[in-house]
Short mmCIF file of C-alpha atoms in Angstrom, two decimals:
data_model
loop_
_atom_site.label_atom_id
_atom_site.label_comp_id
_atom_site.label_asym_id
_atom_site.label_seq_id
_atom_site.Cartn_x
_atom_site.Cartn_y
_atom_site.Cartn_z
CA MET A 1 15.64 -37.83 18.44
CA ASN A 2 12.90 -37.42 20.27
CA ASP A 3 10.63 -34.75 18.13
CA TRP A 4 9.89 -37.19 15.18
CA GLN A 5 6.13 -36.87 16.08
CA PRO A 6 3.93 -34.74 13.92
CA SER A 7 3.56 -31.28 14.84
CA ALA A 8 -0.32 -31.66 14.61
CA THR A 9 -2.50 -34.33 15.96
CA LEU A 10 -3.78 -37.04 13.55
CA ASP A 11 -7.39 -35.74 14.62
CA THR A 12 -6.25 -32.18 13.42
CA LEU A 13 -4.63 -33.49 10.17
CA ARG A 14 -7.88 -35.43 9.16
CA ARG A 15 -9.93 -32.19 9.85
CA ARG A 16 -7.38 -30.22 7.93
CA ALA A 17 -7.93 -32.43 4.94
CA ALA A 18 -11.83 -32.01 4.96
CA LEU A 19 -11.38 -28.22 5.26
CA MET A 20 -9.07 -28.34 2.12
CA ALA A 21 -11.96 -30.61 0.33
CA ARG A 22 -14.32 -27.95 0.81
CA VAL A 23 -11.71 -25.34 -0.28
CA ARG A 24 -11.67 -27.43 -3.61
CA ALA A 25 -15.28 -27.89 -3.81
CA PHE A 26 -15.94 -24.10 -3.40
CA PHE A 27 -14.05 -23.47 -6.56
CA THR A 28 -15.27 -26.34 -8.31
CA GLU A 29 -18.76 -25.02 -7.82
CA ARG A 30 -17.56 -21.63 -9.20
CA ASP A 31 -16.12 -23.27 -12.32
CA VAL A 32 -12.55 -22.14 -11.57
CA LEU A 33 -9.66 -24.21 -12.83
CA GLU A 34 -7.20 -25.80 -10.20
CA VAL A 35 -3.79 -25.66 -11.54
CA GLU A 36 -0.27 -26.93 -10.31
CA THR A 37 2.83 -24.76 -10.85
CA PRO A 38 6.55 -25.23 -10.02
CA ILE A 39 7.75 -25.01 -6.52
CA LEU A 40 11.17 -24.05 -8.14
CA GLY A 41 11.61 -21.23 -10.70
CA HIS A 42 14.17 -19.08 -12.40
CA ALA A 43 13.22 -15.89 -10.41
CA GLY A 44 12.54 -15.05 -7.03
CA SER A 45 10.86 -12.25 -5.19
CA THR A 46 12.40 -9.06 -5.52
CA ASP A 47 10.08 -7.68 -2.54
CA VAL A 48 12.45 -5.97 0.08
CA HIS A 49 10.25 -7.58 2.85
CA LEU A 50 10.28 -11.28 1.58
CA ALA A 51 13.40 -13.49 1.74
CA SER A 52 13.32 -15.86 -0.93
CA LEU A 53 15.35 -19.16 -0.67
CA SER A 54 17.55 -20.42 -3.50
CA CYS A 55 19.27 -23.92 -4.43
CA GLN A 56 21.50 -24.92 -6.94
CA ALA A 57 20.37 -27.32 -9.56
CA ARG A 58 21.98 -28.95 -12.61
CA THR A 59 19.66 -28.14 -15.61
CA PRO A 60 20.14 -28.77 -19.28
CA ALA A 61 21.44 -25.12 -19.18
CA GLY A 62 24.20 -26.47 -16.80
CA ALA A 63 24.63 -25.47 -13.21
CA GLU A 64 21.85 -22.98 -12.28
CA THR A 65 20.35 -20.91 -9.21
CA LEU A 66 16.48 -21.93 -8.78
CA TRP A 67 14.51 -20.02 -6.41
CA LEU A 68 11.87 -21.28 -4.05
CA GLN A 69 8.73 -19.71 -4.72
CA THR A 70 7.41 -17.37 -2.18
CA SER A 71 3.86 -17.78 -3.84
CA PRO A 72 2.88 -19.37 -6.95
CA GLU A 73 1.79 -15.77 -8.38
CA PHE A 74 4.35 -15.23 -11.14
CA HIS A 75 3.44 -18.85 -12.93
CA MET A 76 -0.10 -18.22 -12.36
CA LYS A 77 0.01 -14.98 -14.06
CA ARG A 78 1.76 -16.68 -16.92
CA LEU A 79 -1.32 -19.01 -17.19
CA LEU A 80 -3.57 -16.18 -17.19
CA ALA A 81 -1.62 -14.63 -20.13
CA ALA A 82 -1.82 -18.01 -21.79
CA GLY A 83 -5.76 -17.94 -21.72
CA ALA A 84 -6.49 -20.15 -18.78
CA GLY A 85 -9.25 -18.31 -17.45
CA PRO A 86 -10.08 -18.07 -13.80
CA VAL A 87 -7.53 -20.28 -12.01
CA PHE A 88 -6.92 -21.33 -8.40
CA GLN A 89 -4.16 -23.18 -6.52
CA ILE A 90 -3.01 -24.64 -2.97
CA ALA A 91 0.77 -24.14 -3.34
CA ARG A 92 3.58 -25.01 -1.25
CA SER A 93 5.53 -21.72 -0.55
CA PHE A 94 8.67 -20.73 1.19
CA ARG A 95 9.69 -17.37 2.97
CA ASP A 96 13.38 -17.62 4.83
CA GLY A 97 13.33 -16.66 8.53
CA GLU A 98 9.50 -16.78 9.15
CA VAL A 99 9.24 -19.04 12.07
CA GLY A 100 6.83 -18.09 15.02
CA ARG A 101 3.21 -18.71 16.23
CA ARG A 102 1.72 -17.14 13.03
CA HIS A 103 4.82 -18.28 10.45
CA ASN A 104 6.60 -21.30 9.19
CA ILE A 105 9.34 -21.27 6.64
CA GLU A 106 7.48 -23.57 4.25
CA PHE A 107 3.54 -23.04 4.28
CA SER A 108 0.15 -23.46 2.03
CA MET A 109 -0.91 -20.59 0.19
CA LEU A 110 -4.24 -20.66 -1.62
CA GLU A 111 -4.20 -18.27 -4.21
CA TRP A 112 -6.81 -17.52 -7.16
CA TYR A 113 -7.17 -15.06 -10.07
CA ARG A 114 -10.29 -13.75 -11.71
CA PRO A 115 -9.84 -12.32 -14.88
CA GLY A 116 -12.55 -9.59 -15.50
CA TRP A 117 -13.46 -8.89 -11.98
CA SER A 118 -13.12 -5.75 -9.84
CA LEU A 119 -11.76 -5.63 -6.23
CA ASP A 120 -15.26 -5.62 -4.74
CA GLN A 121 -16.12 -8.62 -6.64
CA LEU A 122 -13.08 -10.55 -5.25
CA ILE A 123 -13.68 -9.05 -1.67
CA GLU A 124 -17.03 -10.48 -1.78
CA GLU A 125 -15.69 -14.05 -2.78
CA THR A 126 -13.01 -14.17 -0.52
CA GLN A 127 -15.14 -13.44 2.67
CA GLN A 128 -17.60 -16.15 1.47
CA LEU A 129 -14.82 -18.70 1.03
CA ILE A 130 -13.71 -17.69 4.76
CA ARG A 131 -17.14 -18.03 5.85
CA THR A 132 -17.33 -21.26 4.19
CA LEU A 133 -14.54 -22.57 6.33
CA LEU A 134 -15.24 -21.46 9.66
CA PRO A 135 -17.53 -23.38 12.07
CA ASP A 136 -19.24 -20.24 13.37
CA ASP A 137 -20.45 -16.97 12.00
CA PRO A 138 -17.59 -14.66 12.43
CA GLY A 139 -20.00 -11.46 12.23
CA PRO A 140 -20.14 -8.65 9.62
CA THR A 141 -17.69 -7.64 7.02
CA GLN A 142 -16.68 -4.33 7.08
CA ARG A 143 -14.29 -2.16 5.16
CA HIS A 144 -11.81 0.38 6.42
CA ARG A 145 -9.32 2.82 4.68
CA TYR A 146 -5.85 2.75 5.53
CA ARG A 147 -5.56 6.14 6.50
CA ALA A 148 -8.78 6.13 8.55
CA LEU A 149 -7.45 3.22 10.63
CA PHE A 150 -4.18 5.30 11.54
CA ALA A 151 -6.42 8.30 12.23
CA ARG A 152 -8.39 6.28 14.52
CA GLU A 153 -5.82 4.55 16.42
CA LEU A 154 -2.77 6.77 16.20
CA SER A 155 -4.21 10.40 15.36
CA ILE A 156 -2.06 10.74 12.50
CA ASP A 157 -2.17 11.01 8.55
CA PRO A 158 0.18 8.23 7.59
CA PHE A 159 0.63 10.23 4.05
CA ALA A 160 1.10 13.36 5.48
CA VAL A 161 2.87 13.18 8.91
CA GLU A 162 6.55 14.27 8.72
CA LEU A 163 8.79 11.59 8.42
CA ASP A 164 10.74 12.69 11.62
CA ALA A 165 7.76 12.62 13.69
CA LEU A 166 6.82 9.06 12.31
CA ARG A 167 10.06 7.75 13.28
CA ARG A 168 9.95 8.95 16.53
CA LEU A 169 6.41 7.43 16.76
CA ALA A 170 7.69 4.20 15.43
CA SER A 171 10.62 4.14 18.14
CA ALA A 172 8.53 4.73 20.96
CA THR A 173 5.72 2.37 19.94
CA GLY A 174 8.35 -0.64 19.08
CA GLY A 175 11.07 0.01 21.38
CA LEU A 176 13.46 0.37 18.62
CA ASP A 177 15.64 2.66 17.06
CA MET A 178 13.97 3.85 14.03
CA SER A 179 15.65 7.14 13.51
CA THR A 180 16.66 6.41 10.23
CA ALA A 181 14.15 4.02 8.97
CA GLU A 182 12.12 4.54 5.94
CA ARG A 183 8.53 5.77 5.87
CA ASP A 184 7.10 2.33 5.08
CA ASP A 185 8.81 0.50 7.48
CA CYS A 186 7.54 2.78 10.28
CA LEU A 187 4.15 2.25 8.81
CA ASP A 188 4.57 -1.18 8.76
CA LEU A 189 5.68 -1.42 12.55
CA LEU A 190 2.77 0.82 13.62
CA MET A 191 0.45 -1.18 11.49
CA SER A 192 1.34 -4.75 13.09
CA LEU A 193 2.22 -3.58 16.72
CA VAL A 194 -1.04 -0.95 16.85
CA ILE A 195 -3.52 -1.36 14.32
CA GLU A 196 -3.35 -5.17 13.43
CA PRO A 197 -4.54 -6.20 16.84
CA THR A 198 -7.75 -4.47 16.83
CA LEU A 199 -9.01 -6.01 13.23
CA GLY A 200 -11.38 -8.68 12.63
CA ARG A 201 -12.60 -8.67 16.46
CA ASP A 202 -16.17 -8.14 15.75
CA GLY A 203 -16.21 -9.74 11.93
CA ILE A 204 -14.28 -9.87 8.98
CA ASP A 205 -12.41 -6.55 8.53
CA VAL A 206 -11.33 -5.67 5.01
CA VAL A 207 -8.67 -2.74 4.76
CA LEU A 208 -8.19 -0.76 1.52
CA ASP A 209 -6.38 2.04 -0.04
CA TYR A 210 -2.54 1.36 0.99
CA PRO A 211 0.02 3.63 0.28
CA ALA A 212 0.92 3.74 -3.37
CA SER A 213 4.58 2.67 -2.21
CA GLN A 214 2.97 -0.63 -0.97
CA ALA A 215 1.52 -1.55 -4.03
CA ALA A 216 3.70 -4.32 -5.02
CA LEU A 217 2.13 -5.97 -8.04
CA ALA A 218 -1.08 -4.24 -7.84
CA ARG A 219 -2.23 -1.22 -9.82
CA ARG A 220 -2.44 2.41 -8.30
CA HIS A 221 -5.39 4.67 -8.35
CA ARG A 222 -6.19 8.20 -6.87
CA ASP A 223 -7.45 8.65 -3.47
CA PRO A 224 -11.18 10.37 -4.04
CA GLU A 225 -10.54 12.53 -0.87
CA ASP A 226 -7.28 14.36 -2.01
CA GLY A 227 -6.15 12.73 -5.24
CA ALA A 228 -3.12 11.29 -3.47
CA TRP A 229 -2.19 8.02 -5.34
CA VAL A 230 -3.16 4.79 -3.40
CA ALA A 231 -2.42 1.13 -3.93
CA SER A 232 -5.47 -0.67 -5.26
CA ARG A 233 -5.53 -3.75 -3.14
CA PHE A 234 -6.87 -4.92 0.04
CA GLU A 235 -6.03 -7.27 2.96
CA VAL A 236 -8.53 -9.39 5.05
CA TYR A 237 -8.36 -9.51 8.86
CA LEU A 238 -9.96 -11.97 11.27
CA GLN A 239 -9.07 -11.97 15.09
CA GLY A 240 -6.06 -9.66 14.84
CA LEU A 241 -4.70 -12.13 12.14
CA GLU A 242 -3.91 -11.19 8.55
CA LEU A 243 -5.56 -13.80 6.24
CA ALA A 244 -5.53 -12.61 2.73
CA ASN A 245 -3.88 -10.03 0.43
CA GLY A 246 -5.54 -8.97 -2.83
CA TYR A 247 -4.65 -7.04 -6.13
CA ASP A 248 -6.23 -5.17 -8.98
CA GLU A 249 -3.31 -6.88 -11.04
CA LEU A 250 -0.76 -5.08 -12.47
CA THR A 251 -0.78 -5.87 -16.29
CA ASP A 252 1.76 -3.17 -17.68
CA ALA A 253 4.88 -5.12 -18.37
CA GLN A 254 6.96 -1.46 -18.41
CA GLU A 255 5.87 -0.64 -15.05
CA GLN A 256 6.24 -4.14 -13.87
CA ARG A 257 9.75 -4.07 -14.97
CA ALA A 258 10.46 -0.68 -13.35
CA ARG A 259 9.14 -2.00 -9.81
CA PHE A 260 11.32 -5.10 -9.61
CA ALA A 261 14.42 -2.67 -10.42
CA GLU A 262 13.11 -0.46 -7.84
CA ASP A 263 13.01 -3.31 -5.20
CA ASN A 264 16.62 -4.38 -6.15
CA ARG A 265 17.95 -0.98 -5.89
CA ALA A 266 16.06 -0.90 -2.45
CA ARG A 267 17.75 -4.43 -1.20
CA ALA A 268 21.03 -3.28 -2.19
CA GLN A 269 20.71 -0.01 -0.28
CA ALA A 270 19.42 -2.37 2.68
CA GLY A 271 22.32 -4.72 2.44
CA LEU A 272 20.44 -7.40 0.94
CA PRO A 273 21.07 -9.65 -1.88
CA GLU A 274 19.71 -8.99 -5.46
CA VAL A 275 17.09 -11.35 -6.49
CA ASP A 276 16.92 -12.61 -10.29
CA VAL A 277 13.83 -10.84 -11.99
CA ASP A 278 11.37 -13.09 -13.74
CA GLN A 279 11.79 -12.38 -17.25
CA ARG A 280 9.38 -14.83 -18.31
CA LEU A 281 6.37 -13.11 -16.45
CA LEU A 282 7.40 -9.68 -17.95
CA ALA A 283 7.27 -11.32 -21.32
CA ALA A 284 3.94 -12.79 -20.54
CA LEU A 285 2.76 -9.28 -19.37
CA GLU A 286 3.93 -8.00 -22.90
CA ALA A 287 2.20 -10.78 -24.69
CA GLY A 288 -1.32 -9.41 -22.64
CA MET A 289 -2.64 -10.66 -19.44
CA PRO A 290 -5.95 -9.96 -18.96
CA GLU A 291 -7.24 -7.09 -16.54
CA GLY A 292 -8.36 -8.40 -13.25
CA SER A 293 -8.11 -9.38 -9.49
CA GLY A 294 -6.07 -11.92 -7.65
CA VAL A 295 -6.00 -12.91 -4.11
CA ALA A 296 -3.33 -14.77 -1.85
CA LEU A 297 -4.76 -16.36 1.33
CA GLY A 298 -2.82 -18.02 3.89
CA LEU A 299 -4.39 -21.41 4.09
CA ASP A 300 -2.65 -22.71 7.13
CA ARG A 301 -3.84 -19.42 9.29
CA LEU A 302 -7.43 -19.89 8.21
CA ILE A 303 -7.38 -23.67 9.29
CA GLN A 304 -5.99 -22.60 12.48
CA LEU A 305 -8.80 -20.25 13.17
CA ALA A 306 -11.40 -22.87 11.86
CA LEU A 307 -10.16 -25.53 14.13
CA GLY A 308 -9.61 -22.94 17.17
CA LYS A 309 -5.73 -23.60 17.51
CA SER A 310 -3.64 -20.78 18.91
CA ARG A 311 -0.52 -21.41 16.78
CA ILE A 312 0.05 -22.42 12.96
CA ASP A 313 2.27 -25.46 13.52
CA GLU A 314 -0.63 -26.99 15.57
CA VAL A 315 -2.11 -27.41 11.94
CA MET A 316 0.79 -28.58 10.21
CA ALA A 317 1.95 -32.35 9.90
CA PHE A 318 5.76 -31.23 10.36
CA ALA A 319 6.42 -27.52 11.24
CA THR A 320 9.79 -26.19 10.43
CA PRO A 321 11.53 -27.40 13.88
CA ARG A 322 10.57 -30.94 13.37
CA CYS A 323 10.79 -31.14 9.40
#
């Protein structure tokens, strides 16, 4: 075999190690505890847009299905419920089928949680971390409402546009048949093809107030303009790349249980396999997870930008095709 050598050069891997040391120093200075949680768990992600990987394992309970974690979120929230306080982790995470210039099936996720913090506070810390790793000033940090971006780039209100009109627009934009697609699928396509490439070109762009249907594990709140429900979350973009996704964390166990169930119903309708729900996370929420905010950041992508690389595999020792 001729592809045994690393995907990244040894010099790049040394520079990567130095950047990761700076990440750890950033949180050590702020008295945030570094933790390690399992790569394998008894539950996967029910998110319709994520494909979890699983394996069969022999445990004290016998043969069981264990899931490779798409992020360390569920285990870290159990630590929060146990009273750990602010925590961070650089975790190996897995998402099936995601291989390309910006994706790899196995990747490094930087995730941290701040009990008692607002989204505004976490946005500020997130952009500070990004600036710490970049060699040059990326420019100012600017905030954009999700609806305002669609109005600016596509002249539509994503919350109010008729579904048939949205499907036609998505079909024409993506060159795909979106005639039976759900609203969020159309919006995601338009976001990725039209809006995301414009973001982070003149600084760090933060997108807020996503549709309530895209809240995932975040709270929801009312849009101050018209009272529509929106997701209490943000995403951070730089040079057209999505770097981070943050939530005002949902702490209501009953609501979280309902969202997991709805996800699996949506998966069934889409012909996707059901994913085991994390009952221990639900128990932790019932026991009382403190209110606060958390964010997941694609560390390989940030390192890619910091080192001026064009592909994510250029900053990985052995990307998926060579693993």
